[in-house]
mmCIF file of C-alpha atoms and ligand atoms in Angstrom:
data_model
loop_
_atom_site.group_PDB
_atom_site.id
_atom_site.type_symbol
_atom_site.label_atom_id
_atom_site.label_comp_id
_atom_site.label_asym_id
_atom_site.label_seq_id
_atom_site.Cartn_x
_atom_site.Cartn_y
_atom_site.Cartn_z
ATOM 1 C CA MET A 1 -80.399 128.002 -162.402
ATOM 2 C CA THR A 2 -78.257 128.518 -159.246
ATOM 3 C CA ASN A 3 -79.668 127.665 -155.525
ATOM 4 C CA ARG A 4 -78.830 128.971 -152.698
ATOM 5 C CA ARG A 5 -76.691 126.524 -151.557
ATOM 6 C CA SER A 6 -74.241 126.381 -154.771
ATOM 7 C CA PHE A 7 -74.352 130.474 -154.709
ATOM 8 C CA ILE A 8 -72.528 130.437 -151.624
ATOM 9 C CA LYS A 9 -70.304 127.546 -152.163
ATOM 10 C CA THR A 10 -69.477 129.304 -155.344
ATOM 11 C CA ALA A 11 -68.848 132.628 -153.600
ATOM 12 C CA ALA A 12 -66.896 131.062 -151.383
ATOM 13 C CA ILE A 13 -64.210 130.075 -153.976
ATOM 14 C CA ALA A 14 -64.322 132.910 -155.371
ATOM 15 C CA SER A 15 -63.400 134.845 -152.375
ATOM 16 C CA ALA A 16 -61.029 132.332 -151.451
ATOM 17 C CA ALA A 17 -58.918 132.548 -154.868
ATOM 18 C CA VAL A 18 -58.835 136.510 -154.482
ATOM 19 C CA ALA A 19 -57.569 135.681 -150.961
ATOM 20 C CA LEU A 20 -55.065 133.624 -152.550
ATOM 21 C CA ASN A 21 -54.425 136.084 -155.504
ATOM 22 C CA SER A 22 -54.123 139.394 -153.153
ATOM 23 C CA PHE A 23 -51.190 137.696 -151.617
ATOM 24 C CA LYS A 24 -48.048 139.074 -153.431
ATOM 25 C CA GLY A 25 -45.247 138.773 -150.866
ATOM 26 C CA LYS A 26 -43.827 134.883 -150.919
ATOM 27 C CA PRO A 27 -45.474 133.541 -154.282
ATOM 28 C CA GLU A 28 -43.929 130.349 -153.313
ATOM 29 C CA GLU A 29 -46.623 130.447 -150.262
ATOM 30 C CA ASN A 30 -49.350 130.095 -151.772
ATOM 31 C CA ASP A 31 -47.936 127.595 -153.887
ATOM 32 C CA PHE A 32 -48.776 124.261 -152.762
ATOM 33 C CA SER A 33 -47.923 122.080 -155.690
ATOM 34 C CA SER A 34 -44.605 121.167 -153.968
ATOM 35 C CA LYS A 35 -44.830 117.868 -151.723
ATOM 36 C CA LYS A 36 -43.307 118.682 -148.150
ATOM 37 C CA GLY A 37 -40.757 116.670 -146.758
ATOM 38 C CA LYS A 38 -38.298 117.760 -143.417
ATOM 39 C CA LYS A 39 -34.530 117.355 -142.770
ATOM 40 C CA PRO A 40 -32.703 114.762 -143.138
ATOM 41 C CA ILE A 41 -33.907 114.269 -146.776
ATOM 42 C CA VAL A 42 -32.350 112.762 -149.900
ATOM 43 C CA LEU A 43 -33.535 112.651 -153.918
ATOM 44 C CA SER A 44 -32.621 110.943 -156.106
ATOM 45 C CA THR A 45 -33.798 109.130 -159.868
ATOM 46 C CA TRP A 46 -35.839 106.002 -161.139
ATOM 47 C CA ASN A 47 -36.205 103.494 -159.619
ATOM 48 C CA PHE A 48 -32.120 102.561 -158.134
ATOM 49 C CA GLY A 49 -32.917 105.435 -156.288
ATOM 50 C CA ILE A 50 -34.110 103.557 -153.503
ATOM 51 C CA GLN A 51 -30.729 101.380 -152.806
ATOM 52 C CA ALA A 52 -28.865 105.210 -153.006
ATOM 53 C CA ASN A 53 -30.726 106.830 -151.001
ATOM 54 C CA ALA A 54 -30.500 103.801 -148.479
ATOM 55 C CA ALA A 55 -26.777 103.732 -148.122
ATOM 56 C CA ALA A 56 -27.051 107.880 -148.388
ATOM 57 C CA TRP A 57 -29.698 107.906 -145.045
ATOM 58 C CA GLU A 58 -26.939 105.550 -143.253
ATOM 59 C CA ILE A 59 -25.156 109.286 -142.999
ATOM 60 C CA LEU A 60 -28.056 111.225 -143.182
ATOM 61 C CA LYS A 61 -29.712 109.469 -139.832
ATOM 62 C CA ASN A 62 -26.437 109.711 -137.847
ATOM 63 C CA LYS A 63 -26.715 113.566 -138.489
ATOM 64 C CA GLY A 64 -23.889 112.724 -141.088
ATOM 65 C CA ARG A 65 -22.612 115.885 -143.489
ATOM 66 C CA ALA A 66 -24.958 115.489 -147.294
ATOM 67 C CA LEU A 67 -21.686 115.371 -149.332
ATOM 68 C CA ASP A 68 -20.862 112.487 -147.711
ATOM 69 C CA ALA A 69 -24.197 111.191 -148.149
ATOM 70 C CA VAL A 70 -24.419 111.891 -151.672
ATOM 71 C CA GLU A 71 -21.164 110.491 -152.737
ATOM 72 C CA ALA A 72 -22.262 107.116 -150.750
ATOM 73 C CA GLY A 73 -24.988 106.778 -152.242
ATOM 74 C CA VAL A 74 -24.757 107.144 -156.023
ATOM 75 C CA LYS A 75 -21.355 104.424 -155.366
ATOM 76 C CA VAL A 76 -24.157 101.771 -154.856
ATOM 77 C CA PRO A 77 -25.593 102.081 -158.612
ATOM 78 C CA GLU A 78 -21.779 102.598 -160.291
ATOM 79 C CA GLY A 79 -20.505 99.430 -158.038
ATOM 80 C CA ASP A 80 -23.681 97.509 -159.807
ATOM 81 C CA PRO A 81 -22.720 95.988 -162.741
ATOM 82 C CA LYS A 82 -26.650 95.017 -163.257
ATOM 83 C CA GLU A 83 -27.473 99.107 -163.926
ATOM 84 C CA ARG A 84 -26.615 99.451 -167.366
ATOM 85 C CA SER A 85 -26.103 103.108 -167.639
ATOM 86 C CA VAL A 86 -24.073 103.956 -164.484
ATOM 87 C CA GLY A 87 -20.506 102.686 -164.006
ATOM 88 C CA TYR A 88 -19.345 99.115 -163.799
ATOM 89 C CA GLY A 89 -21.710 97.763 -166.756
ATOM 90 C CA GLY A 90 -22.553 100.832 -168.233
ATOM 91 C CA ARG A 91 -23.541 101.150 -171.863
ATOM 92 C CA PRO A 92 -20.638 101.880 -174.327
ATOM 93 C CA ASP A 93 -20.132 104.065 -176.113
ATOM 94 C CA ARG A 94 -20.445 103.210 -180.269
ATOM 95 C CA ASP A 95 -16.154 102.133 -180.287
ATOM 96 C CA GLY A 96 -16.987 99.646 -177.651
ATOM 97 C CA ARG A 97 -15.353 102.064 -174.951
ATOM 98 C CA VAL A 98 -16.899 102.759 -171.147
ATOM 99 C CA THR A 99 -16.858 106.424 -170.478
ATOM 100 C CA LEU A 100 -18.080 107.568 -167.549
ATOM 101 C CA ASP A 101 -18.925 111.760 -166.230
ATOM 102 C CA ALA A 102 -19.483 112.836 -162.766
ATOM 103 C CA CYS A 103 -19.703 115.807 -160.829
ATOM 104 C CA ILE A 104 -20.223 116.969 -157.497
ATOM 105 C CA MET A 105 -21.017 119.539 -155.833
ATOM 106 C CA ASP A 106 -21.022 120.617 -151.895
ATOM 107 C CA GLU A 107 -22.948 123.302 -149.825
ATOM 108 C CA ASN A 108 -19.906 126.380 -150.167
ATOM 109 C CA ALA A 109 -20.143 125.942 -153.850
ATOM 110 C CA ASN A 110 -17.226 123.504 -154.249
ATOM 111 C CA ILE A 111 -16.870 121.415 -157.170
ATOM 112 C CA GLY A 112 -15.506 118.637 -158.998
ATOM 113 C CA SER A 113 -16.166 116.311 -161.840
ATOM 114 C CA VAL A 114 -14.442 114.128 -164.936
ATOM 115 C CA ALA A 115 -16.022 113.518 -167.441
ATOM 116 C CA CYS A 116 -15.389 110.796 -170.738
ATOM 117 C CA LEU A 117 -13.536 109.116 -167.964
ATOM 118 C CA GLU A 118 -12.134 105.545 -168.691
ATOM 119 C CA PHE A 119 -11.202 102.382 -166.668
ATOM 120 C CA ILE A 120 -12.225 103.702 -162.887
ATOM 121 C CA LYS A 121 -15.733 102.155 -161.628
ATOM 122 C CA HIS A 122 -16.358 105.509 -159.079
ATOM 123 C CA PRO A 123 -16.090 108.427 -161.097
ATOM 124 C CA ILE A 124 -18.352 110.197 -158.473
ATOM 125 C CA SER A 125 -15.370 109.588 -156.169
ATOM 126 C CA VAL A 126 -12.198 110.574 -158.555
ATOM 127 C CA ALA A 127 -15.063 113.574 -159.200
ATOM 128 C CA ARG A 128 -14.441 114.383 -155.037
ATOM 129 C CA GLY A 129 -10.538 114.137 -156.074
ATOM 130 C CA VAL A 130 -10.863 116.869 -158.309
ATOM 131 C CA MET A 131 -13.043 119.199 -156.173
ATOM 132 C CA GLU A 132 -10.789 118.826 -152.963
ATOM 133 C CA LYS A 133 -7.088 117.697 -154.096
ATOM 134 C CA THR A 134 -6.729 119.950 -157.708
ATOM 135 C CA PRO A 135 -6.904 123.754 -158.156
ATOM 136 C CA HIS A 136 -9.230 122.381 -161.070
ATOM 137 C CA VAL A 137 -12.817 122.042 -161.295
ATOM 138 C CA MET A 138 -12.969 119.391 -164.057
ATOM 139 C CA LEU A 139 -10.753 116.678 -165.893
ATOM 140 C CA VAL A 140 -11.344 114.613 -168.856
ATOM 141 C CA GLY A 141 -10.182 112.057 -170.290
ATOM 142 C CA ASP A 142 -6.751 110.687 -170.186
ATOM 143 C CA GLY A 143 -6.071 113.554 -167.890
ATOM 144 C CA ALA A 144 -9.373 112.385 -165.211
ATOM 145 C CA LEU A 145 -7.735 108.906 -165.441
ATOM 146 C CA GLN A 146 -3.982 109.918 -164.396
ATOM 147 C CA PHE A 147 -5.612 111.741 -161.941
ATOM 148 C CA ALA A 148 -7.856 108.705 -160.757
ATOM 149 C CA LEU A 149 -4.512 106.453 -160.809
ATOM 150 C CA SER A 150 -2.305 108.798 -159.138
ATOM 151 C CA GLN A 151 -4.888 109.143 -156.887
ATOM 152 C CA GLY A 152 -5.110 105.229 -156.214
ATOM 153 C CA PHE A 153 -8.045 104.083 -157.637
ATOM 154 C CA LYS A 154 -7.888 100.689 -159.830
ATOM 155 C CA LYS A 155 -7.625 100.264 -163.363
ATOM 156 C CA GLU A 156 -10.332 98.306 -164.267
ATOM 157 C CA ASN A 157 -12.597 96.549 -166.973
ATOM 158 C CA LEU A 158 -16.062 98.479 -166.783
ATOM 159 C CA LEU A 159 -16.922 96.366 -169.895
ATOM 160 C CA THR A 160 -19.344 93.780 -168.777
ATOM 161 C CA GLU A 161 -20.258 90.459 -171.171
ATOM 162 C CA GLU A 162 -23.740 91.612 -171.561
ATOM 163 C CA SER A 163 -22.896 95.217 -172.227
ATOM 164 C CA GLU A 164 -20.673 93.963 -174.651
ATOM 165 C CA LYS A 165 -23.141 91.515 -176.094
ATOM 166 C CA GLU A 166 -25.710 94.500 -176.592
ATOM 167 C CA TRP A 167 -22.860 96.302 -177.952
ATOM 168 C CA LYS A 168 -22.869 94.174 -180.756
ATOM 169 C CA GLU A 169 -26.446 93.299 -181.088
ATOM 170 C CA TRP A 170 -26.362 97.429 -182.099
ATOM 171 C CA LEU A 171 -23.200 97.553 -184.353
ATOM 172 C CA LYS A 172 -25.038 95.151 -187.086
ATOM 173 C CA ASP A 173 -27.580 98.604 -187.342
ATOM 174 C CA SER A 174 -25.167 101.495 -185.526
ATOM 175 C CA LYS A 175 -28.067 103.360 -185.901
ATOM 176 C CA TYR A 176 -28.548 106.208 -183.153
ATOM 177 C CA LYS A 177 -31.820 106.642 -181.721
ATOM 178 C CA PRO A 178 -31.890 107.249 -178.452
ATOM 179 C CA ILE A 179 -34.981 106.067 -177.165
ATOM 180 C CA ALA A 180 -37.026 107.746 -174.062
ATOM 181 C CA ASN A 181 -36.560 105.370 -170.990
ATOM 182 C CA ILE A 182 -34.992 102.944 -171.923
ATOM 183 C CA GLU A 183 -31.656 103.507 -173.360
ATOM 184 C CA ASN A 184 -31.423 106.596 -171.340
ATOM 185 C CA HIS A 185 -32.886 105.209 -167.840
ATOM 186 C CA ASP A 186 -30.333 104.818 -165.356
ATOM 187 C CA THR A 187 -27.997 108.305 -165.152
ATOM 188 C CA ILE A 188 -28.468 108.913 -161.338
ATOM 189 C CA GLY A 189 -28.674 112.227 -159.903
ATOM 190 C CA MET A 190 -28.621 112.764 -155.793
ATOM 191 C CA ILE A 191 -29.316 115.420 -154.242
ATOM 192 C CA ALA A 192 -29.812 116.144 -150.138
ATOM 193 C CA LEU A 193 -30.644 118.375 -146.788
ATOM 194 C CA ASP A 194 -28.471 117.018 -144.304
ATOM 195 C CA ALA A 195 -29.463 117.658 -140.693
ATOM 196 C CA SER A 196 -27.359 120.288 -140.569
ATOM 197 C CA GLY A 197 -29.552 122.239 -142.555
ATOM 198 C CA ASN A 198 -26.672 121.693 -145.047
ATOM 199 C CA LEU A 199 -27.518 121.133 -148.831
ATOM 200 C CA SER A 200 -24.819 119.108 -151.544
ATOM 201 C CA GLY A 201 -26.220 117.018 -154.468
ATOM 202 C CA ALA A 202 -23.735 114.374 -157.359
ATOM 203 C CA CYS A 203 -24.148 113.505 -160.342
ATOM 204 C CA THR A 204 -22.844 109.868 -162.469
ATOM 205 C CA THR A 205 -23.851 108.602 -165.620
ATOM 206 C CA SER A 206 -22.102 106.395 -167.921
ATOM 207 C CA GLY A 207 -23.957 108.436 -170.522
ATOM 208 C CA MET A 208 -25.960 107.673 -173.485
ATOM 209 C CA ALA A 209 -25.656 104.125 -174.920
ATOM 210 C CA PHE A 210 -23.875 104.396 -178.040
ATOM 211 C CA LYS A 211 -22.515 107.833 -178.490
ATOM 212 C CA MET A 212 -19.884 109.027 -180.433
ATOM 213 C CA HIS A 213 -16.706 109.255 -178.586
ATOM 214 C CA GLY A 214 -15.967 111.796 -176.025
ATOM 215 C CA ARG A 215 -19.580 112.966 -176.143
ATOM 216 C CA VAL A 216 -20.206 114.288 -172.917
ATOM 217 C CA GLY A 217 -23.759 115.507 -171.800
ATOM 218 C CA ASP A 218 -24.998 117.284 -168.863
ATOM 219 C CA SER A 219 -24.365 115.027 -165.824
ATOM 220 C CA PRO A 220 -20.414 115.919 -165.683
ATOM 221 C CA ILE A 221 -21.519 119.737 -166.193
ATOM 222 C CA ILE A 222 -22.251 122.159 -163.338
ATOM 223 C CA GLY A 223 -25.253 124.054 -163.873
ATOM 224 C CA ALA A 224 -26.843 121.956 -166.518
ATOM 225 C CA GLY A 225 -27.040 118.044 -165.073
ATOM 226 C CA LEU A 226 -26.755 118.955 -161.225
ATOM 227 C CA TYR A 227 -26.628 122.815 -158.907
ATOM 228 C CA VAL A 228 -26.303 123.423 -155.534
ATOM 229 C CA ASP A 229 -26.632 126.519 -153.366
ATOM 230 C CA ASN A 230 -27.230 126.127 -149.660
ATOM 231 C CA GLU A 231 -29.193 129.086 -149.867
ATOM 232 C CA ILE A 232 -32.404 128.555 -152.124
ATOM 233 C CA GLY A 233 -31.722 124.920 -152.670
ATOM 234 C CA ALA A 234 -30.559 121.761 -155.621
ATOM 235 C CA ALA A 235 -31.943 119.996 -158.352
ATOM 236 C CA THR A 236 -30.754 117.316 -160.551
ATOM 237 C CA ALA A 237 -31.473 116.083 -164.137
ATOM 238 C CA THR A 238 -31.694 113.040 -166.214
ATOM 239 C CA GLY A 239 -32.547 111.956 -169.540
ATOM 240 C CA HIS A 240 -31.063 113.297 -173.393
ATOM 241 C CA GLY A 241 -28.635 114.804 -172.314
ATOM 242 C CA GLU A 242 -27.345 117.849 -174.966
ATOM 243 C CA GLU A 243 -31.202 118.959 -174.028
ATOM 244 C CA VAL A 244 -30.084 119.990 -170.472
ATOM 245 C CA ILE A 245 -27.537 122.168 -171.338
ATOM 246 C CA ARG A 246 -29.088 123.351 -174.121
ATOM 247 C CA ILE A 247 -31.058 125.252 -171.059
ATOM 248 C CA SER A 248 -28.410 124.943 -168.454
ATOM 249 C CA GLY A 249 -31.300 123.118 -166.860
ATOM 250 C CA CYS A 250 -30.161 122.496 -163.038
ATOM 251 C CA HIS A 251 -28.755 126.415 -162.885
ATOM 252 C CA LEU A 252 -32.214 127.443 -164.008
ATOM 253 C CA VAL A 253 -34.643 125.077 -161.839
ATOM 254 C CA VAL A 254 -32.589 126.615 -158.486
ATOM 255 C CA GLU A 255 -32.533 130.159 -159.796
ATOM 256 C CA LEU A 256 -36.597 129.607 -160.676
ATOM 257 C CA MET A 257 -36.188 128.873 -156.944
ATOM 258 C CA ARG A 258 -34.597 131.423 -155.787
ATOM 259 C CA GLN A 259 -37.331 133.485 -157.555
ATOM 260 C CA GLY A 260 -39.739 132.218 -155.736
ATOM 261 C CA LYS A 261 -40.827 129.381 -157.048
ATOM 262 C CA SER A 262 -41.670 125.908 -155.392
ATOM 263 C CA PRO A 263 -39.190 122.805 -156.136
ATOM 264 C CA GLN A 264 -42.170 121.936 -157.851
ATOM 265 C CA LYS A 265 -43.156 125.156 -160.148
ATOM 266 C CA ALA A 266 -39.465 125.123 -160.809
ATOM 267 C CA CYS A 267 -39.573 121.521 -162.053
ATOM 268 C CA GLU A 268 -41.683 122.312 -164.721
ATOM 269 C CA GLU A 269 -40.734 125.913 -166.100
ATOM 270 C CA ALA A 270 -37.656 124.378 -166.787
ATOM 271 C CA VAL A 271 -39.486 121.596 -168.980
ATOM 272 C CA ALA A 272 -41.675 124.231 -170.265
ATOM 273 C CA ARG A 273 -38.424 126.219 -172.186
ATOM 274 C CA ILE A 274 -37.115 122.902 -173.527
ATOM 275 C CA VAL A 275 -40.840 122.117 -174.842
ATOM 276 C CA LYS A 276 -40.726 125.600 -176.355
ATOM 277 C CA LEU A 277 -37.001 125.374 -177.600
ATOM 278 C CA THR A 278 -38.113 122.287 -179.573
ATOM 279 C CA LYS A 279 -40.770 123.623 -180.774
ATOM 280 C CA ASN A 280 -38.731 126.446 -182.465
ATOM 281 C CA ARG A 281 -36.072 123.662 -183.896
ATOM 282 C CA ASN A 282 -39.309 121.672 -185.115
ATOM 283 C CA LYS A 283 -37.755 118.306 -183.678
ATOM 284 C CA ASP A 284 -40.115 116.175 -182.364
ATOM 285 C CA LEU A 285 -41.077 116.274 -178.370
ATOM 286 C CA LYS A 286 -41.928 112.222 -178.642
ATOM 287 C CA ASP A 287 -38.213 111.723 -178.710
ATOM 288 C CA ILE A 288 -36.632 113.208 -175.675
ATOM 289 C CA GLN A 289 -37.346 113.028 -172.434
ATOM 290 C CA VAL A 290 -35.758 115.216 -169.327
ATOM 291 C CA GLY A 291 -37.234 115.231 -166.257
ATOM 292 C CA PHE A 292 -35.810 117.547 -163.034
ATOM 293 C CA ILE A 293 -35.852 116.800 -158.899
ATOM 294 C CA ALA A 294 -35.426 119.373 -157.298
ATOM 295 C CA LEU A 295 -35.144 120.222 -153.056
ATOM 296 C CA ASN A 296 -35.448 123.625 -151.471
ATOM 297 C CA LYS A 297 -34.165 124.637 -148.481
ATOM 298 C CA LYS A 298 -36.837 123.764 -146.364
ATOM 299 C CA GLY A 299 -37.030 120.316 -147.260
ATOM 300 C CA GLU A 300 -39.774 120.324 -150.167
ATOM 301 C CA TYR A 301 -39.378 118.683 -152.830
ATOM 302 C CA GLY A 302 -40.742 118.017 -156.219
ATOM 303 C CA SER A 303 -40.301 116.318 -160.104
ATOM 304 C CA TYR A 304 -41.438 116.955 -163.569
ATOM 305 C CA CYS A 305 -40.584 115.607 -166.820
ATOM 306 C CA ILE A 306 -41.435 115.357 -170.940
ATOM 307 C CA GLN A 307 -43.014 111.991 -171.176
ATOM 308 C CA GLY A 308 -44.057 109.724 -168.266
ATOM 309 C CA GLY A 309 -41.951 107.212 -167.298
ATOM 310 C CA PHE A 310 -39.461 108.887 -165.084
ATOM 311 C CA ASN A 311 -39.882 108.104 -161.125
ATOM 312 C CA TYR A 312 -37.468 109.022 -158.200
ATOM 313 C CA ALA A 313 -36.680 108.402 -154.891
ATOM 314 C CA VAL A 314 -37.489 109.894 -151.478
ATOM 315 C CA ASN A 315 -36.345 109.335 -148.775
ATOM 316 C CA ASP A 316 -36.746 110.922 -144.563
ATOM 317 C CA GLU A 317 -37.959 109.911 -141.332
ATOM 318 C CA THR A 318 -41.183 108.714 -142.847
ATOM 319 C CA GLY A 319 -39.385 106.445 -144.883
ATOM 320 C CA ASN A 320 -38.094 105.496 -148.436
ATOM 321 C CA ARG A 321 -40.463 105.938 -151.821
ATOM 322 C CA LEU A 322 -40.620 106.086 -155.323
ATOM 323 C CA ILE A 323 -43.012 108.902 -156.584
ATOM 324 C CA ASP A 324 -44.134 108.375 -160.135
ATOM 325 C CA ALA A 325 -42.925 112.341 -161.606
ATOM 326 C CA ASP A 326 -46.034 114.152 -163.443
ATOM 327 C CA TYR A 327 -44.864 114.823 -166.918
ATOM 328 C CA PHE A 328 -46.080 117.291 -170.180
ATOM 329 C CA LEU A 329 -46.631 114.833 -172.830
ATOM 330 C CA LYS A 330 -49.777 113.394 -172.023
HETATM 331 C C1 SD4 B 401 -26.254 112.086 -170.477
HETATM 332 N N1 SD4 B 401 -28.532 112.564 -168.942
HETATM 333 O O1 SD4 B 401 -25.289 111.799 -170.548
HETATM 334 C C2 SD4 B 401 -27.372 111.684 -169.437
HETATM 335 C C3 SD4 B 401 -28.316 110.275 -169.630
HETATM 336 C C4 SD4 B 401 -29.343 110.227 -168.912
HETATM 337 O O2 SD4 B 401 -30.665 108.256 -167.639
HETATM 338 O O3 SD4 B 401 -29.272 110.850 -168.097
HETATM 339 N N2 SD4 B 401 -29.646 109.507 -168.551
HETATM 340 O O4 SD4 B 401 -27.160 112.707 -171.557
#
């Protein structure tokens, strides 16, 4: 039986729901699912986002430019040989070659990208060079290397003993089957909003371990692994690049925010798109991991992924912390 007190409670909840539902003007303001941050703020993928954010924060807290912050931030894991899917120490392709992908985008939609770049420890800085010093937006393979060398980057061996050992172990079966959150857990995508209210982003990776030589994932592709629209927000992705490219992932997330979705809802909808396509294509969702992080112009942010296990780091004036992303496959 409904007593008076529970009736009043139910009625109050119902009228609050009606009030929310009848608010049609700006859907985003009805949606409290995203987390609130305050500029300046920086977000990046995975555990090593903490160290990367710390480097970016040094620039952001001194009113520096988001573009400089994201470049400095992602250079931290790029230069760390212990990080096995980014830059130096990254796992090689099936021919034993470490080939790197990276891209960068600023508040004026300037873009630069390199793909399948060998022997250069900081592909993100080469991508920035492509953006600032060439008439193009993307250089690949030998051309990217040639450009890097012309800009004074040093040619180095990026295959560490550990990565070589793993590759030789892999060669015994030579089975290409990326494992969600294991082989593919190291791409760093970073997005930042600076004190002047400008957004920028960077993304860098050695891609899927033991990929075919020449394979390029989403990370160096503007619109797939990274997108920034200074009027709206920014997004970056990690995981199976093929799936992110299929839906133009980060451009989609930003466009969903443009339509009024919060960063959280935008990430959820992009993941839902991948889920649907995976089912349509009769593929097993359990074999796939994709995670998005998104930040809007107000400093609100969110994240969503297919499987549990993905986390991201957030740094603003309240500190630098790791957050576990919510996920679809529960
Ligand atoms: C790729 N998206 O090359 C990258 C891999 C990745 O965490 O994100 N790893 O497909």
